[in-house]
GROMACS .gro file of C-alpha atoms in nm:
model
  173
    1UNK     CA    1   0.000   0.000   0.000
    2UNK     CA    2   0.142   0.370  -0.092
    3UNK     CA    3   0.023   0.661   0.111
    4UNK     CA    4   0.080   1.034  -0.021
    5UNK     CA    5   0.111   1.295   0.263
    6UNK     CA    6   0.107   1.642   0.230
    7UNK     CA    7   0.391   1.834   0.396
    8UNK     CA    8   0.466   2.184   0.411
    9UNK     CA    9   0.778   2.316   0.352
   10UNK     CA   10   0.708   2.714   0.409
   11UNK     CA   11   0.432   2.941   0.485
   12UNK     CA   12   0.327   3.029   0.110
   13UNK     CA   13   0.078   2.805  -0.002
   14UNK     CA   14   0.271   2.710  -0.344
   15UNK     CA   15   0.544   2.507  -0.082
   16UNK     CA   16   0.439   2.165  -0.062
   17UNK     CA   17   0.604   1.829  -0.127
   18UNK     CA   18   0.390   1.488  -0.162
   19UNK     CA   19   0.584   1.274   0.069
   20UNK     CA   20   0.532   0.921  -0.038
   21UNK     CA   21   0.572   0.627   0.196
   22UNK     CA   22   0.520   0.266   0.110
   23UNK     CA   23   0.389   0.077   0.417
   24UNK     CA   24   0.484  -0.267   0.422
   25UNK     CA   25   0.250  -0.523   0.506
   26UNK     CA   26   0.478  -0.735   0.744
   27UNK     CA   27   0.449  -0.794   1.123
   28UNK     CA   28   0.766  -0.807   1.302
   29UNK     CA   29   0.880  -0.834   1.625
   30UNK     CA   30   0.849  -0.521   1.848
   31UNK     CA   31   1.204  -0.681   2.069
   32UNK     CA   32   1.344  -0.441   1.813
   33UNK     CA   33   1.216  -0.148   1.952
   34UNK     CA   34   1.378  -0.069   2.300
   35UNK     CA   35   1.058   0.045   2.519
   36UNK     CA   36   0.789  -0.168   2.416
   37UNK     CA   37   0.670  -0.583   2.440
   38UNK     CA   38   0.490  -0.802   2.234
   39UNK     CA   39   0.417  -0.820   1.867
   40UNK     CA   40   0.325  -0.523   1.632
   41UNK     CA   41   0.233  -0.481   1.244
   42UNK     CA   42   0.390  -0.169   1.093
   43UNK     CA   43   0.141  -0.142   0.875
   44UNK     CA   44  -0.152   0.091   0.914
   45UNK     CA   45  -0.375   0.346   0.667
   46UNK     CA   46  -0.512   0.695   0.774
   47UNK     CA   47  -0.845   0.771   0.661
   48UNK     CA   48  -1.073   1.065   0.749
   49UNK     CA   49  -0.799   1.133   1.056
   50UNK     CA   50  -0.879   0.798   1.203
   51UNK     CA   51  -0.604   0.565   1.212
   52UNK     CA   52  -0.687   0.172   1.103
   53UNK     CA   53  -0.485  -0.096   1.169
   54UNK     CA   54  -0.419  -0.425   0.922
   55UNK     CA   55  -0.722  -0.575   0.997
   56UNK     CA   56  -0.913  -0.260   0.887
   57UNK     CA   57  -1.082  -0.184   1.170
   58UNK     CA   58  -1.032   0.128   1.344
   59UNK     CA   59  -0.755   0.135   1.633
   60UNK     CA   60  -0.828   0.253   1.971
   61UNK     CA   61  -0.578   0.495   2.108
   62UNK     CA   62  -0.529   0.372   2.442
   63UNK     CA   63  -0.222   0.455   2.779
   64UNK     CA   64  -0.018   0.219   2.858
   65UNK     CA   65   0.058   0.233   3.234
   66UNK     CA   66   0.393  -0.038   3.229
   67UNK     CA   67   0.668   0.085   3.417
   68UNK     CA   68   0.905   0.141   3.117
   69UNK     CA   69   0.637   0.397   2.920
   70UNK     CA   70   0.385   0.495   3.196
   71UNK     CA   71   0.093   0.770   3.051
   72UNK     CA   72   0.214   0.700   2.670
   73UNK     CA   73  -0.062   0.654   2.457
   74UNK     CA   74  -0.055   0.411   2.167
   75UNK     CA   75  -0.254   0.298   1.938
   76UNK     CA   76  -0.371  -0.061   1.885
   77UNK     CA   77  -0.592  -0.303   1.703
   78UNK     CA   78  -0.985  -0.213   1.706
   79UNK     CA   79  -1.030  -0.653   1.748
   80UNK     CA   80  -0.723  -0.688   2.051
   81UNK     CA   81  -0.854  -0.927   2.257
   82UNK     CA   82  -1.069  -1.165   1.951
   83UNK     CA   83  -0.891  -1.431   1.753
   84UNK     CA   84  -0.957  -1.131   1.442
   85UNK     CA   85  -0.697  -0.941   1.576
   86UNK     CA   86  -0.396  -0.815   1.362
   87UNK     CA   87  -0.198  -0.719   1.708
   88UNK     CA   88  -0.103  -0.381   1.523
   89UNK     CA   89   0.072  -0.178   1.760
   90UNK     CA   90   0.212   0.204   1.692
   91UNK     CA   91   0.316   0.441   1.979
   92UNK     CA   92   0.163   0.761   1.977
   93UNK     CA   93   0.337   1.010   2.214
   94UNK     CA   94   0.711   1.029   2.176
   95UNK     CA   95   0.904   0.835   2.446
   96UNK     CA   96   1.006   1.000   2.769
   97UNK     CA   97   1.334   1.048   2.932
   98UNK     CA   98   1.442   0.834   3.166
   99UNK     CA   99   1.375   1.100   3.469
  100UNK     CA  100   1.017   1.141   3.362
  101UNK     CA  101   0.937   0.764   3.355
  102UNK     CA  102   1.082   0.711   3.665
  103UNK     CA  103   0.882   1.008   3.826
  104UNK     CA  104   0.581   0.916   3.713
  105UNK     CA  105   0.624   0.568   3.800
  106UNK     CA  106   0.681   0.682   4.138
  107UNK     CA  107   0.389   0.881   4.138
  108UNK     CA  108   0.171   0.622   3.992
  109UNK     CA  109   0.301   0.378   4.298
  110UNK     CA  110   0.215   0.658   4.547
  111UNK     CA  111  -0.174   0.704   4.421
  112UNK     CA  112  -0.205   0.340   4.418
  113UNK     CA  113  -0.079   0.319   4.752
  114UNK     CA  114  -0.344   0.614   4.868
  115UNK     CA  115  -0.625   0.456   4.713
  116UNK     CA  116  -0.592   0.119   4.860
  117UNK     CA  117  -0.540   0.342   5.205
  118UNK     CA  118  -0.939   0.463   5.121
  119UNK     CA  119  -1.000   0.144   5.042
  120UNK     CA  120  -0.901   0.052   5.427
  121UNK     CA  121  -1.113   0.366   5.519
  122UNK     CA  122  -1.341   0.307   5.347
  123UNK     CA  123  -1.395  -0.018   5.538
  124UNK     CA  124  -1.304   0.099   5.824
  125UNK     CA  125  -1.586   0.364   5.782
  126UNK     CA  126  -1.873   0.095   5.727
  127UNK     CA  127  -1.791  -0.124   6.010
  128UNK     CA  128  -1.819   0.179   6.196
  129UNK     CA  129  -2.146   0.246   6.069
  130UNK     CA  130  -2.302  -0.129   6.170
  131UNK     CA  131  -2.126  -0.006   6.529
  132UNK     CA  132  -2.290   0.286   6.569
  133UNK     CA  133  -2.661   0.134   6.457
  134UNK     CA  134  -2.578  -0.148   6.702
  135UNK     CA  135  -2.498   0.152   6.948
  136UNK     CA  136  -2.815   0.325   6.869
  137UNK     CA  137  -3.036   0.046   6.872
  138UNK     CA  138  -2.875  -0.031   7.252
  139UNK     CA  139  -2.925   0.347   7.366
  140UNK     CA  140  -3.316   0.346   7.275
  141UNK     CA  141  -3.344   0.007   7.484
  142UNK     CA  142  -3.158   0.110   7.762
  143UNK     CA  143  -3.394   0.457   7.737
  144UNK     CA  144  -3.702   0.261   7.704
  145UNK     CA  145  -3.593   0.042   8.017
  146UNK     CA  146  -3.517   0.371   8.219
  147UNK     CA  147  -3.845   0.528   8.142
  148UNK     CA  148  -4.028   0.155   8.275
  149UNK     CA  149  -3.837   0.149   8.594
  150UNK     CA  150  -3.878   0.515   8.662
  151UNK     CA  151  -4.245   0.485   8.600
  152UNK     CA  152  -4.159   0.154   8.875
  153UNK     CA  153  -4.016   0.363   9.087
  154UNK     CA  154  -4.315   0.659   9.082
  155UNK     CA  155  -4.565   0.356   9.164
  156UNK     CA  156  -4.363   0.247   9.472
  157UNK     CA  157  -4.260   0.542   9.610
  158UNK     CA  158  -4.657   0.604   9.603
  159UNK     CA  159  -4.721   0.267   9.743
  160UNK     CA  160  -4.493   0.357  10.026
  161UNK     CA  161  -4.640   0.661  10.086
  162UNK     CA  162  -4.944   0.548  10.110
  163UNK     CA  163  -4.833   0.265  10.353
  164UNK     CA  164  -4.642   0.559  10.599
  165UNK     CA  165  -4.969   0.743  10.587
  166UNK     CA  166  -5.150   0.442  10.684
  167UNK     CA  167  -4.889   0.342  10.966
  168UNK     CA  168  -4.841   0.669  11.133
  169UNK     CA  169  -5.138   0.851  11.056
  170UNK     CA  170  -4.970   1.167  10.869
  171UNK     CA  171  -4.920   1.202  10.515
  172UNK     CA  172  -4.503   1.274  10.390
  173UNK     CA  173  -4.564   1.362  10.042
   0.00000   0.00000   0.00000
């Protein structure tokens, strides 16, 4: 397959070259390539601004999050994943210094630590939730039994009074 691309070469209109690049059809290994894994087909057409990989079917730009190209995007085959699959493979952000990968390595290592910590909390948070219903649920008996004994204790204190009246004749309320 030939594609023609259109390339500027100033900022007059009449300065263009038709760049012309034959795409080869081959897969080969991506071992040659220093900052990747796995298997990838050079070969890929641009139509409409959407990129399409050998299977023709529309890639999906995706991020890789590996530890050698963490946040590069890439684009692979539309079918990864089905036995259709061409395993077409083409980075699209340049790679990163060394500094940068290892920064946001680090970085991506310290959110993943953080969320598993809300995670914990998170847990932590709904057992003390079933606590404090248990809680709750105890306070109202324990306020239901006070209000019983201290209507108890209204009833016998009248009782008695009534029985002091009765012994000694004069009334202590």
């Amino acid at each position: 397959m030939v594609l023609f691309t259109l390339i500027s070469l100033g900022e007059k209109p009449a300065m263009f070259i038709y760049l012309v690049v034959t795409v080869v059809g081959t897969r080969h290994s991506m071992a040659n390539s220093a900052s990747s894994g796995g298997t990838m087909s050079s070969s890929s057409r641009l139509l409409d601004g959407n990129k399409f990989c050998t299977c023709g079917v529309n890639c999906k730009l995706q991020t890789s999050w590996t530890e050698k190209n963490p946040g590069r995007r890439f684009f692979g085959c539309g079918n990864y994943g089905s036995v259709e699959a061409c395993n077409f493979f083409s980075w699209y952000d340049p790679p990163t210094s060394e500094r940068a990968t290892k920064i946001l390595w680090s970085i991506m290592q310290k959110n993943e630590k953080l969320k598993q910590q809300i995670e914990g909390q998170k847990r932590e948070i709904c057992a003390l939730q079933v606590q404090l219903q248990e809680m709750s649920a105890q306070v109202l008996e324990l306020t239901v039994m006070k209000d019983s004994y201290k209507s108890r204790c209204t009833k016998f204190r009248c009782v008695i009074g009534i029985i002091l009246c009765v012994l000694f004749g004069k009334c202590f309320f």
